[in-house]
Amino acid sequence: MTPSLAILLAVFLPLVAALPVAWVGRRLGRKTAWVAIALPLVSFLSLLSLALQAQAGGPVPDVRWAWIPTLGLDLAFLPDGLGLFFGLIVSGMGVLIFFYAGHYLDDHYEHHGRFYAYLTLFMAAMLGTVLSDNLLLLFVFWELTGIASFLLIGFLHGEDGSRRGARMALLVTAGTGLAALAGIVLLREIGGTLSLRELMVTPGILEHPLAGVAMVLMLLGAFGKSAQFPFHIWLPNAMAAPTPVSAYLHSATMVKLGVFLTARLFPIFQEHPWWPPLVGTIAFTTLLLGAVLALLACELKAILAFSTVSQLGFLIGYYGLGGAGGVEHDYLHILNHVFYKGSLFMLAGIVIHATHLKDIRELGGLWRRMPVVGTVMAVACASMAGLPGTTGFLSKELMLKEIFDSPLVHGGLGWWAIVSVVLTSLVKVAFSFRLFVGIFLGAEGPRVKEHFHAPTWPILVPPLLLAGAALIFGVAPGWLSAGLQRFVVAGLHVETLSELHVWHGINREFLTSVALVAAGTILVVLGTRARWRWARTPKWLRWDLLFERGVDGLGQLAKGLTKAVGSDTPQAWLRITATFAVLMVGGYLAVRLPASPLTEMLGERLSRQHWDGLRVVVALLMALSALGVIVLRTWPAQLISLSVFGFLNTLYFVLYHAPDLALTQILVDTVTLILVVVLLARFPRSAQEGEERDRRWSWKQAGVTGVAVGFGSMMTLLGLLMTARPHPEPIGPWFTRATVPLAEGMNAVNTILVDFRGVDTMGEITVLVIAMLGCLGLLFRRRRSPEERAAGAMGPPGLGTQLEPEEREAR
Amino acid sequence: MNPSRSMIFGLVAKALFFVLHILAVYLLLRGHNLPGGGFIGGLVSAIAFIMLSLALGWREMEQVIRVDAARVAFVGLFLTGLTALGPMVVGRPPLEQFMWHLELPWFGEWHVGTTLAFDAGVFLVVVGVSVKMIVVLGRSSEGMHPFGPREDGHYAAAVEEAIDELGRDPLAARKEGDDAG
C-alpha cells in the first residue's frame, strides 16, 4: 500500500463516512456498531501496513496534497514513528471501543447512529492530528477532536451533568486550543514555515526573542487538552458521557493529544531554557494532585479520571526531564497506560452496567458473581499499581531509575520530580487496591443484591485483550522493546532503546518499589478501618465548581451591565451616538472644510451636477414622505408613509438605470412591510393609535430635531464630498468589461454576486440562516409572565396575547 | 377556513400564487444575463407564500404545505455549499463556476451553468428564511403557539431557562415549571 493511499484510507475515509454512519444508524439501531467497526479496522490495517514498510530511522514518506496554498495550508502528512505509534493506538483502541460499545449501548439508548457517527468523526480527527505535518492542519484536526468530544460528552444531553461537563470540556480545550493557534502563527513567523518536518531542521529558532512566547502558547494548548494543572478540572466532569466514550477519550486518545504535542515540540524547543522548568513543574504538580484527588474520590469513573490526570502529568513531565540526546521509554509509559486504563474504564462500565451503582462505598463482594471480570480487573489494577509481572512494573522501575538519576542533571526540578513520583506511586498502590477490594471483596451491599444482572461475556473481550497485553508484555518485555524500536524518531529519542528486562536485580529502584507497595497497602488498611470517612474532596480543591460559577456568572454580569447602562431603550443611545457623531465629524468638517481644497472641488461637483427635473421631483416627494413619518402620529399612517419613501426610492433607482437595485428594493420593501404589519397586530390598539402628542415644543424636542437635522446635513455633505473627487480607476467599468469574458453573463450585478464575489454571497446567506436560527431561539427564551410560564415549559401560545378558548382546551 | 376571511382575497391569492411563482422562476433563470437572480426570485416566491398564508390563515397554510420552511433554507445553504466544493473535486479553486452553451432545436442557444445551482441555493435560503420568520411571528400575533408541535424540539432545548430567569435560583424556576407542567 502506498503511503498516500494508506493516509487516505486511515484519515479521510472515516472523516467522510461519519455522515453515512449517522444515516445508517436510523435503520440499524444498536447494530450500527457492527457496520461502523469496519472504519477503525481499515484505519488500523492501513496504518499497520505503513508501519511495517517503514525502516526504523529511515526516510519518512512525503504525503501531500495542496489545499489552500495562499495560506500555506497543505494537506501534508508526516507518518513518522511518533505519528504512526499514536495512530495505531487510536485506531486500535477504536476497534476495541466500537466492539465494546456494540455490546454496551443497549436499547435504552437512543440515537445509535449519531453516537457512532460522532465516535467515527472523533477517531478521524485524532488520526488527522497525530499524522499532520502542517501545523495549521494539525490545529484544524485538533479543534475537530474538541468538537467531536463535546458532542460525545454531551451525548446524554437530557442530563444536567452531561451538558455542564461538555460545556466545560469545550471551553477549556477550545480556549487553550486558541492559545496553541497563536503559538503556531508565531512559530511560523519565526521559522518561516508551517511544516513540522522543516521546522525541526530550521536553525536558530531558539535564538529568536519570541521563541519562548510561542513555546508557552503551544504548551498551553497541550496542557489544556491533556488536563494539566490548572486545567485538570474538565476531565472528571467529562465522565458524564457513556462509558465507551470515557474509555476512548480518557484512556487512549484525546487526553493524550497533549502528550503527543509535547513530544512533537520536544525536538524544536527542548533546548530552550524555559522548557524543563515549565513542563516539569506543571506536569509533576498535576501528577501529585491527580493522584491525591483519585484517592479522595468515591465514584468509580471519577477515581479513574483523576488517576488519568495524574498519569498524564507523568507522561508530559517525562519530556521535561529529557536529556539533550532525547528520551528513551516514553512509548512504554504511554502504552502501559493505554493497556491498564483502557481495560479499567471498560471494566468499570461493566460493573456499573451490572449493578447500576457508581459509588465504590456501596459496591462490594462481586467476586462470587463475576470471577472472570474480577480476574481481569485484578491484572489491570496490578498494572496500575506497578506490581511485578505487568507492564506497569516495567514502567515504574524505569521511571524510578530515570528520576533517581536526574536530580544531578536538573537540580530543583529533579528533586520535585522525585518527591512527586514517589508519593504518587504510593498513592497509586493505595487506590488500585481500594478499587479492586471495594468492588470485589468484602460483604455484598444490599443495593447490589437488588439490581445485579450478569453481563454478557463478549463485552469482556476488549478489556481482556488489553489486560492480557499488560500481562504478556510484562512477563516477556523483549517482544515489546523490539516492536517499539521500530517507532524511534530522530531528535525525540535516543538512537537505540535499551533492552527491557523483567528483573534488574535487587537495586535501589526495586527496594523503593517494595517499600511503596508496603506503604500503599498500609494506607488502604488504615482507610478501610476508617471506612474512608476522610475520603472527601475538600472544598478548596473543587475548582471545577469555581469555573462553573464563573461561566454562569458571565450571563448575570452581562445582564447586570445591560441594566446598569440602561440600554433597554435604543432611542436614548441613538440620541447619544448621533450627537457624538455630529459633534466630532461635523465639527471637524465645519473647522477644516472652509480652508481646504475640497471646497473648490465641492463647488465644481455641484456645478457639474445634472439637475434632472424628474429626479428633483422624486427627491422632493421622498423628503415629504420622510416628513410624514415624523409628523403623523398613528402607527399605520407612519408605516404607510415609510413605505411610500421606500417605493419612491425604487423609482429613484429606476431613474438611474439600476433595474437590479430597483427590483431588490421594491421586493425587500414589500416583505418588510408585511413583516411589520404582522408584528403590529401584536400590539394593543391603544398603542397603535399613537402616543398623546404634545403640541407645544419642549427643549427636548428642539434638541432632538437639531441633532437629526445636523446628522442629515452632515451625511449629505459627506456624500457630496465622497463623490467630489472621482476615483482615478473606478472598479465599476472593470466589472462591466469583465463580466462577459470571465463570468459569461451579461448582468454585471449578478455576476458580481455569483461569480466574482461568490464567497461573500455564501457568507451572507449563511449569516441569514444563522440569524433566523437566532431569532427562533430567542423567541423561546424571551420573558414570560407567571401565567405564561404556567402554560408549560415551551412557553405560551402567542407573544403575550390571550389564548383562544378552544386552544386552551387543546393544550 | 375561518369565516372572517375574505373569499375574494383567498381566490385571488391562490391564482396569483402560481403566477408569482412562474415569475419567480423566470427571474431566477434569467438572472445571469438580465436583472433578476436568486435573491430577487426568492423574495417574489416568499411574497407569494406569505400572501397565500394571509389568505388561508397560518394554521391552514401549515396543513397545505407540510415542509418546514427552515429546512428549505438549510437545503439552499447545502446546495450553494456543494457548488462551492464541487470544483475542488476536479482540482479547481472553490466556487469557480462553469458555463456550457448548448444548441437546442427550438430554444436556440441555451446557457447552462453551475451559477444556476448557486443562484437556486440563494433562492431557497431567501424563501426559507423570510417565510419561516413571518409565519412564526404571524402565528404568534394571532394568539397561536409560534411553533408547531413538531418544531418545538428543533430550535431550543426545553430545559433552557429564559434569559430573564438567569440570576434567580434556577432550581426554583424549574420546579415551578415542573409543577405547572
mmCIF file with all atom_site columns, N, CA and C in Angstrom, chain A residues 266-314:
data_model
loop_
_atom_site.group_PDB
_atom_site.id
_atom_site.type_symbol
_atom_site.label_atom_id
_atom_site.label_alt_id
_atom_site.label_comp_id
_atom_site.label_asym_id
_atom_site.label_entity_id
_atom_site.label_seq_id
_atom_site.pdbx_PDB_ins_code
_atom_site.Cartn_x
_atom_site.Cartn_y
_atom_site.Cartn_z
_atom_site.occupancy
_atom_site.B_iso_or_equiv
_atom_site.pdbx_formal_charge
_atom_site.auth_seq_id
_atom_site.auth_comp_id
_atom_site.auth_asym_id
_atom_site.auth_atom_id
_atom_site.pdbx_PDB_model_num
ATOM 1   N N  . PHE A 1 266 ? 9.096   18.652 21.301 1.00 0.00 ? 266 PHE A N  1
ATOM 2   C CA . PHE A 1 266 ? 10.336  18.362 22.018 1.00 0.00 ? 266 PHE A CA 1
ATOM 3   C C  . PHE A 1 266 ? 11.583  18.632 21.174 1.00 0.00 ? 266 PHE A C  1
ATOM 4   N N  . PRO A 1 267 ? 11.647  18.111 19.930 1.00 0.00 ? 267 PRO A N  1
ATOM 5   C CA . PRO A 1 267 ? 12.875  18.355 19.160 1.00 0.00 ? 267 PRO A CA 1
ATOM 6   C C  . PRO A 1 267 ? 13.092  19.828 18.848 1.00 0.00 ? 267 PRO A C  1
ATOM 7   N N  . ILE A 1 268 ? 11.999  20.611 18.785 1.00 0.00 ? 268 ILE A N  1
ATOM 8   C CA . ILE A 1 268 ? 12.152  22.016 18.415 1.00 0.00 ? 268 ILE A CA 1
ATOM 9   C C  . ILE A 1 268 ? 12.563  22.861 19.614 1.00 0.00 ? 268 ILE A C  1
ATOM 10  N N  . PHE A 1 269 ? 11.910  22.635 20.745 1.00 0.00 ? 269 PHE A N  1
ATOM 11  C CA . PHE A 1 269 ? 12.062  23.561 21.875 1.00 0.00 ? 269 PHE A CA 1
ATOM 12  C C  . PHE A 1 269 ? 12.862  23.010 23.041 1.00 0.00 ? 269 PHE A C  1
ATOM 13  N N  . GLN A 1 270 ? 13.285  21.769 22.929 1.00 0.00 ? 270 GLN A N  1
ATOM 14  C CA . GLN A 1 270 ? 13.819  21.109 24.108 1.00 0.00 ? 270 GLN A CA 1
ATOM 15  C C  . GLN A 1 270 ? 15.018  21.850 24.706 1.00 0.00 ? 270 GLN A C  1
ATOM 16  N N  . GLU A 1 271 ? 15.788  22.555 23.850 1.00 0.00 ? 271 GLU A N  1
ATOM 17  C CA . GLU A 1 271 ? 16.982  23.249 24.343 1.00 0.00 ? 271 GLU A CA 1
ATOM 18  C C  . GLU A 1 271 ? 16.644  24.593 24.977 1.00 0.00 ? 271 GLU A C  1
ATOM 19  N N  . HIS A 1 272 ? 15.405  25.023 24.851 1.00 0.00 ? 272 HIS A N  1
ATOM 20  C CA . HIS A 1 272 ? 15.042  26.336 25.391 1.00 0.00 ? 272 HIS A CA 1
ATOM 21  C C  . HIS A 1 272 ? 15.137  26.299 26.915 1.00 0.00 ? 272 HIS A C  1
ATOM 22  N N  . PRO A 1 273 ? 15.721  27.361 27.508 1.00 0.00 ? 273 PRO A N  1
ATOM 23  C CA . PRO A 1 273 ? 15.890  27.314 28.968 1.00 0.00 ? 273 PRO A CA 1
ATOM 24  C C  . PRO A 1 273 ? 14.578  27.206 29.741 1.00 0.00 ? 273 PRO A C  1
ATOM 25  N N  . TRP A 1 274 ? 13.453  27.637 29.164 1.00 0.00 ? 274 TRP A N  1
ATOM 26  C CA . TRP A 1 274 ? 12.190  27.552 29.901 1.00 0.00 ? 274 TRP A CA 1
ATOM 27  C C  . TRP A 1 274 ? 11.566  26.168 29.848 1.00 0.00 ? 274 TRP A C  1
ATOM 28  N N  . TRP A 1 275 ? 11.988  25.354 28.874 1.00 0.00 ? 275 TRP A N  1
ATOM 29  C CA . TRP A 1 275 ? 11.299  24.079 28.640 1.00 0.00 ? 275 TRP A CA 1
ATOM 30  C C  . TRP A 1 275 ? 11.262  23.184 29.873 1.00 0.00 ? 275 TRP A C  1
ATOM 31  N N  . PRO A 1 276 ? 12.437  22.800 30.442 1.00 0.00 ? 276 PRO A N  1
ATOM 32  C CA . PRO A 1 276 ? 12.359  21.869 31.591 1.00 0.00 ? 276 PRO A CA 1
ATOM 33  C C  . PRO A 1 276 ? 11.576  22.423 32.779 1.00 0.00 ? 276 PRO A C  1
ATOM 34  N N  . PRO A 1 277 ? 11.839  23.680 33.215 1.00 0.00 ? 277 PRO A N  1
ATOM 35  C CA . PRO A 1 277 ? 11.083  24.128 34.393 1.00 0.00 ? 277 PRO A CA 1
ATOM 36  C C  . PRO A 1 277 ? 9.583   24.210 34.138 1.00 0.00 ? 277 PRO A C  1
ATOM 37  N N  . LEU A 1 278 ? 9.196   24.719 32.965 1.00 0.00 ? 278 LEU A N  1
ATOM 38  C CA . LEU A 1 278 ? 7.765   24.891 32.698 1.00 0.00 ? 278 LEU A CA 1
ATOM 39  C C  . LEU A 1 278 ? 7.060   23.534 32.621 1.00 0.00 ? 278 LEU A C  1
ATOM 40  N N  . VAL A 1 279 ? 7.554   22.674 31.714 1.00 0.00 ? 279 VAL A N  1
ATOM 41  C CA . VAL A 1 279 ? 6.911   21.376 31.527 1.00 0.00 ? 279 VAL A CA 1
ATOM 42  C C  . VAL A 1 279 ? 6.977   20.570 32.812 1.00 0.00 ? 279 VAL A C  1
ATOM 43  N N  . GLY A 1 280 ? 8.174   20.539 33.427 1.00 0.00 ? 280 GLY A N  1
ATOM 44  C CA . GLY A 1 280 ? 8.365   19.727 34.619 1.00 0.00 ? 280 GLY A CA 1
ATOM 45  C C  . GLY A 1 280 ? 7.479   20.165 35.772 1.00 0.00 ? 280 GLY A C  1
ATOM 46  N N  . THR A 1 281 ? 7.501   21.448 36.098 1.00 0.00 ? 281 THR A N  1
ATOM 47  C CA . THR A 1 281 ? 6.771   21.905 37.286 1.00 0.00 ? 281 THR A CA 1
ATOM 48  C C  . THR A 1 281 ? 5.279   21.634 37.140 1.00 0.00 ? 281 THR A C  1
ATOM 49  N N  . ILE A 1 282 ? 4.720   22.084 36.022 1.00 0.00 ? 282 ILE A N  1
ATOM 50  C CA . ILE A 1 282 ? 3.275   21.907 35.822 1.00 0.00 ? 282 ILE A CA 1
ATOM 51  C C  . ILE A 1 282 ? 2.924   20.417 35.856 1.00 0.00 ? 282 ILE A C  1
ATOM 52  N N  . ALA A 1 283 ? 3.677   19.641 35.089 1.00 0.00 ? 283 ALA A N  1
ATOM 53  C CA . ALA A 1 283 ? 3.300   18.242 34.920 1.00 0.00 ? 283 ALA A CA 1
ATOM 54  C C  . ALA A 1 283 ? 3.447   17.470 36.226 1.00 0.00 ? 283 ALA A C  1
ATOM 55  N N  . PHE A 1 284 ? 4.528   17.676 36.955 1.00 0.00 ? 284 PHE A N  1
ATOM 56  C CA . PHE A 1 284 ? 4.695   16.892 38.179 1.00 0.00 ? 284 PHE A CA 1
ATOM 57  C C  . PHE A 1 284 ? 3.739   17.343 39.268 1.00 0.00 ? 284 PHE A C  1
ATOM 58  N N  . THR A 1 285 ? 3.373   18.635 39.243 1.00 0.00 ? 285 THR A N  1
ATOM 59  C CA . THR A 1 285 ? 2.326   19.071 40.167 1.00 0.00 ? 285 THR A CA 1
ATOM 60  C C  . THR A 1 285 ? 1.018   18.347 39.850 1.00 0.00 ? 285 THR A C  1
ATOM 61  N N  . THR A 1 286 ? 0.704   18.268 38.551 1.00 0.00 ? 286 THR A N  1
ATOM 62  C CA . THR A 1 286 ? -0.503  17.548 38.146 1.00 0.00 ? 286 THR A CA 1
ATOM 63  C C  . THR A 1 286 ? -0.445  16.098 38.586 1.00 0.00 ? 286 THR A C  1
ATOM 64  N N  . LEU A 1 287 ? 0.730   15.514 38.425 1.00 0.00 ? 287 LEU A N  1
ATOM 65  C CA . LEU A 1 287 ? 0.917   14.110 38.796 1.00 0.00 ? 287 LEU A CA 1
ATOM 66  C C  . LEU A 1 287 ? 0.472   13.865 40.238 1.00 0.00 ? 287 LEU A C  1
ATOM 67  N N  . LEU A 1 288 ? 0.989   14.705 41.129 1.00 0.00 ? 288 LEU A N  1
ATOM 68  C CA . LEU A 1 288 ? 0.697   14.510 42.546 1.00 0.00 ? 288 LEU A CA 1
ATOM 69  C C  . LEU A 1 288 ? -0.762  14.858 42.869 1.00 0.00 ? 288 LEU A C  1
ATOM 70  N N  . LEU A 1 289 ? -1.209  15.997 42.344 1.00 0.00 ? 289 LEU A N  1
ATOM 71  C CA . LEU A 1 289 ? -2.565  16.461 42.630 1.00 0.00 ? 289 LEU A CA 1
ATOM 72  C C  . LEU A 1 289 ? -3.600  15.437 42.161 1.00 0.00 ? 289 LEU A C  1
ATOM 73  N N  . GLY A 1 290 ? -3.414  14.936 40.927 1.00 0.00 ? 290 GLY A N  1
ATOM 74  C CA . GLY A 1 290 ? -4.358  13.975 40.375 1.00 0.00 ? 290 GLY A CA 1
ATOM 75  C C  . GLY A 1 290 ? -4.428  12.726 41.225 1.00 0.00 ? 290 GLY A C  1
ATOM 76  N N  . ALA A 1 291 ? -3.273  12.236 41.675 1.00 0.00 ? 291 ALA A N  1
ATOM 77  C CA . ALA A 1 291 ? -3.254  11.008 42.459 1.00 0.00 ? 291 ALA A CA 1
ATOM 78  C C  . ALA A 1 291 ? -3.983  11.207 43.783 1.00 0.00 ? 291 ALA A C  1
ATOM 79  N N  . VAL A 1 292 ? -3.738  12.348 44.424 1.00 0.00 ? 292 VAL A N  1
ATOM 80  C CA . VAL A 1 292 ? -4.400  12.594 45.709 1.00 0.00 ? 292 VAL A CA 1
ATOM 81  C C  . VAL A 1 292 ? -5.911  12.688 45.518 1.00 0.00 ? 292 VAL A C  1
ATOM 82  N N  . LEU A 1 293 ? -6.330  13.407 44.452 1.00 0.00 ? 293 LEU A N  1
ATOM 83  C CA . LEU A 1 293 ? -7.756  13.537 44.190 1.00 0.00 ? 293 LEU A CA 1
ATOM 84  C C  . LEU A 1 293 ? -8.382  12.178 43.868 1.00 0.00 ? 293 LEU A C  1
ATOM 85  N N  . ALA A 1 294 ? -7.611  11.311 43.192 1.00 0.00 ? 294 ALA A N  1
ATOM 86  C CA . ALA A 1 294 ? -8.142  9.981  42.881 1.00 0.00 ? 294 ALA A CA 1
ATOM 87  C C  . ALA A 1 294 ? -8.386  9.193  44.157 1.00 0.00 ? 294 ALA A C  1
ATOM 88  N N  . LEU A 1 295 ? -7.490  9.348  45.128 1.00 0.00 ? 295 LEU A N  1
ATOM 89  C CA . LEU A 1 295 ? -7.655  8.629  46.389 1.00 0.00 ? 295 LEU A CA 1
ATOM 90  C C  . LEU A 1 295 ? -8.872  9.154  47.149 1.00 0.00 ? 295 LEU A C  1
ATOM 91  N N  . LEU A 1 296 ? -9.137  10.453 47.018 1.00 0.00 ? 296 LEU A N  1
ATOM 92  C CA . LEU A 1 296 ? -10.239 11.053 47.769 1.00 0.00 ? 296 LEU A CA 1
ATOM 93  C C  . LEU A 1 296 ? -11.590 10.821 47.095 1.00 0.00 ? 296 LEU A C  1
ATOM 94  N N  . ALA A 1 297 ? -11.570 10.461 45.811 1.00 0.00 ? 297 ALA A N  1
ATOM 95  C CA . ALA A 1 297 ? -12.845 10.309 45.086 1.00 0.00 ? 297 ALA A CA 1
ATOM 96  C C  . ALA A 1 297 ? -13.518 8.996  45.476 1.00 0.00 ? 297 ALA A C  1
ATOM 97  N N  . CYS A 1 298 ? -14.816 8.944  45.283 1.00 0.00 ? 298 CYS A N  1
ATOM 98  C CA . CYS A 1 298 ? -15.567 7.752  45.650 1.00 0.00 ? 298 CYS A CA 1
ATOM 99  C C  . CYS A 1 298 ? -16.284 7.119  44.466 1.00 0.00 ? 298 CYS A C  1
ATOM 100 N N  . GLU A 1 299 ? -16.457 7.876  43.396 1.00 0.00 ? 299 GLU A N  1
ATOM 101 C CA . GLU A 1 299 ? -17.176 7.325  42.267 1.00 0.00 ? 299 GLU A CA 1
ATOM 102 C C  . GLU A 1 299 ? -16.194 6.579  41.373 1.00 0.00 ? 299 GLU A C  1
ATOM 103 N N  . LEU A 1 300 ? -16.624 5.439  40.847 1.00 0.00 ? 300 LEU A N  1
ATOM 104 C CA . LEU A 1 300 ? -15.699 4.605  40.067 1.00 0.00 ? 300 LEU A CA 1
ATOM 105 C C  . LEU A 1 300 ? -15.008 5.386  38.964 1.00 0.00 ? 300 LEU A C  1
ATOM 106 N N  . LYS A 1 301 ? -15.834 6.039  38.129 1.00 0.00 ? 301 LYS A N  1
ATOM 107 C CA . LYS A 1 301 ? -15.243 6.704  36.980 1.00 0.00 ? 301 LYS A CA 1
ATOM 108 C C  . LYS A 1 301 ? -14.433 7.922  37.390 1.00 0.00 ? 301 LYS A C  1
ATOM 109 N N  . ALA A 1 302 ? -14.816 8.562  38.491 1.00 0.00 ? 302 ALA A N  1
ATOM 110 C CA . ALA A 1 302 ? -14.054 9.722  38.951 1.00 0.00 ? 302 ALA A CA 1
ATOM 111 C C  . ALA A 1 302 ? -12.663 9.292  39.415 1.00 0.00 ? 302 ALA A C  1
ATOM 112 N N  . ILE A 1 303 ? -12.592 8.146  40.103 1.00 0.00 ? 303 ILE A N  1
ATOM 113 C CA . ILE A 1 303 ? -11.286 7.640  40.545 1.00 0.00 ? 303 ILE A CA 1
ATOM 114 C C  . ILE A 1 303 ? -10.390 7.432  39.321 1.00 0.00 ? 303 ILE A C  1
ATOM 115 N N  . LEU A 1 304 ? -10.960 6.779  38.320 1.00 0.00 ? 304 LEU A N  1
ATOM 116 C CA . LEU A 1 304 ? -10.173 6.511  37.118 1.00 0.00 ? 304 LEU A CA 1
ATOM 117 C C  . LEU A 1 304 ? -9.788  7.798  36.412 1.00 0.00 ? 304 LEU A C  1
ATOM 118 N N  . ALA A 1 305 ? -10.715 8.763  36.379 1.00 0.00 ? 305 ALA A N  1
ATOM 119 C CA . ALA A 1 305 ? -10.427 10.013 35.680 1.00 0.00 ? 305 ALA A CA 1
ATOM 120 C C  . ALA A 1 305 ? -9.288  10.761 36.353 1.00 0.00 ? 305 ALA A C  1
ATOM 121 N N  . PHE A 1 306 ? -9.346  10.839 37.679 1.00 0.00 ? 306 PHE A N  1
ATOM 122 C CA . PHE A 1 306 ? -8.270  11.550 38.377 1.00 0.00 ? 306 PHE A CA 1
ATOM 123 C C  . PHE A 1 306 ? -6.947  10.819 38.230 1.00 0.00 ? 306 PHE A C  1
ATOM 124 N N  . SER A 1 307 ? -7.004  9.488  38.226 1.00 0.00 ? 307 SER A N  1
ATOM 125 C CA . SER A 1 307 ? -5.735  8.781  38.066 1.00 0.00 ? 307 SER A CA 1
ATOM 126 C C  . SER A 1 307 ? -5.209  8.988  36.647 1.00 0.00 ? 307 SER A C  1
ATOM 127 N N  . THR A 1 308 ? -6.124  9.191  35.672 1.00 0.00 ? 308 THR A N  1
ATOM 128 C CA . THR A 1 308 ? -5.660  9.538  34.330 1.00 0.00 ? 308 THR A CA 1
ATOM 129 C C  . THR A 1 308 ? -4.962  10.887 34.333 1.00 0.00 ? 308 THR A C  1
ATOM 130 N N  . VAL A 1 309 ? -5.593  11.855 35.010 1.00 0.00 ? 309 VAL A N  1
ATOM 131 C CA . VAL A 1 309 ? -4.979  13.182 35.113 1.00 0.00 ? 309 VAL A CA 1
ATOM 132 C C  . VAL A 1 309 ? -3.559  13.039 35.642 1.00 0.00 ? 309 VAL A C  1
ATOM 133 N N  . SER A 1 310 ? -3.443  12.234 36.683 1.00 0.00 ? 310 SER A N  1
ATOM 134 C CA . SER A 1 310 ? -2.147  12.052 37.315 1.00 0.00 ? 310 SER A CA 1
ATOM 135 C C  . SER A 1 310 ? -1.141  11.447 36.339 1.00 0.00 ? 310 SER A C  1
ATOM 136 N N  . GLN A 1 311 ? -1.567  10.367 35.655 1.00 0.00 ? 311 GLN A N  1
ATOM 137 C CA . GLN A 1 311 ? -0.653  9.690  34.747 1.00 0.00 ? 311 GLN A CA 1
ATOM 138 C C  . GLN A 1 311 ? -0.261  10.602 33.582 1.00 0.00 ? 311 GLN A C  1
ATOM 139 N N  . LEU A 1 312 ? -1.213  11.434 33.115 1.00 0.00 ? 312 LEU A N  1
ATOM 140 C CA . LEU A 1 312 ? -0.888  12.372 32.039 1.00 0.00 ? 312 LEU A CA 1
ATOM 141 C C  . LEU A 1 312 ? 0.188   13.339 32.491 1.00 0.00 ? 312 LEU A C  1
ATOM 142 N N  . GLY A 1 313 ? 0.094   13.738 33.760 1.00 0.00 ? 313 GLY A N  1
ATOM 143 C CA . GLY A 1 313 ? 1.128   14.606 34.311 1.00 0.00 ? 313 GLY A CA 1
ATOM 144 C C  . GLY A 1 313 ? 2.490   13.965 34.175 1.00 0.00 ? 313 GLY A C  1
ATOM 145 N N  . PHE A 1 314 ? 2.549   12.663 34.471 1.00 0.00 ? 314 PHE A N  1
ATOM 146 C CA . PHE A 1 314 ? 3.841   11.988 34.361 1.00 0.00 ? 314 PHE A CA 1
ATOM 147 C C  . PHE A 1 314 ? 4.311   11.929 32.916 1.00 0.00 ? 314 PHE A C  1
#
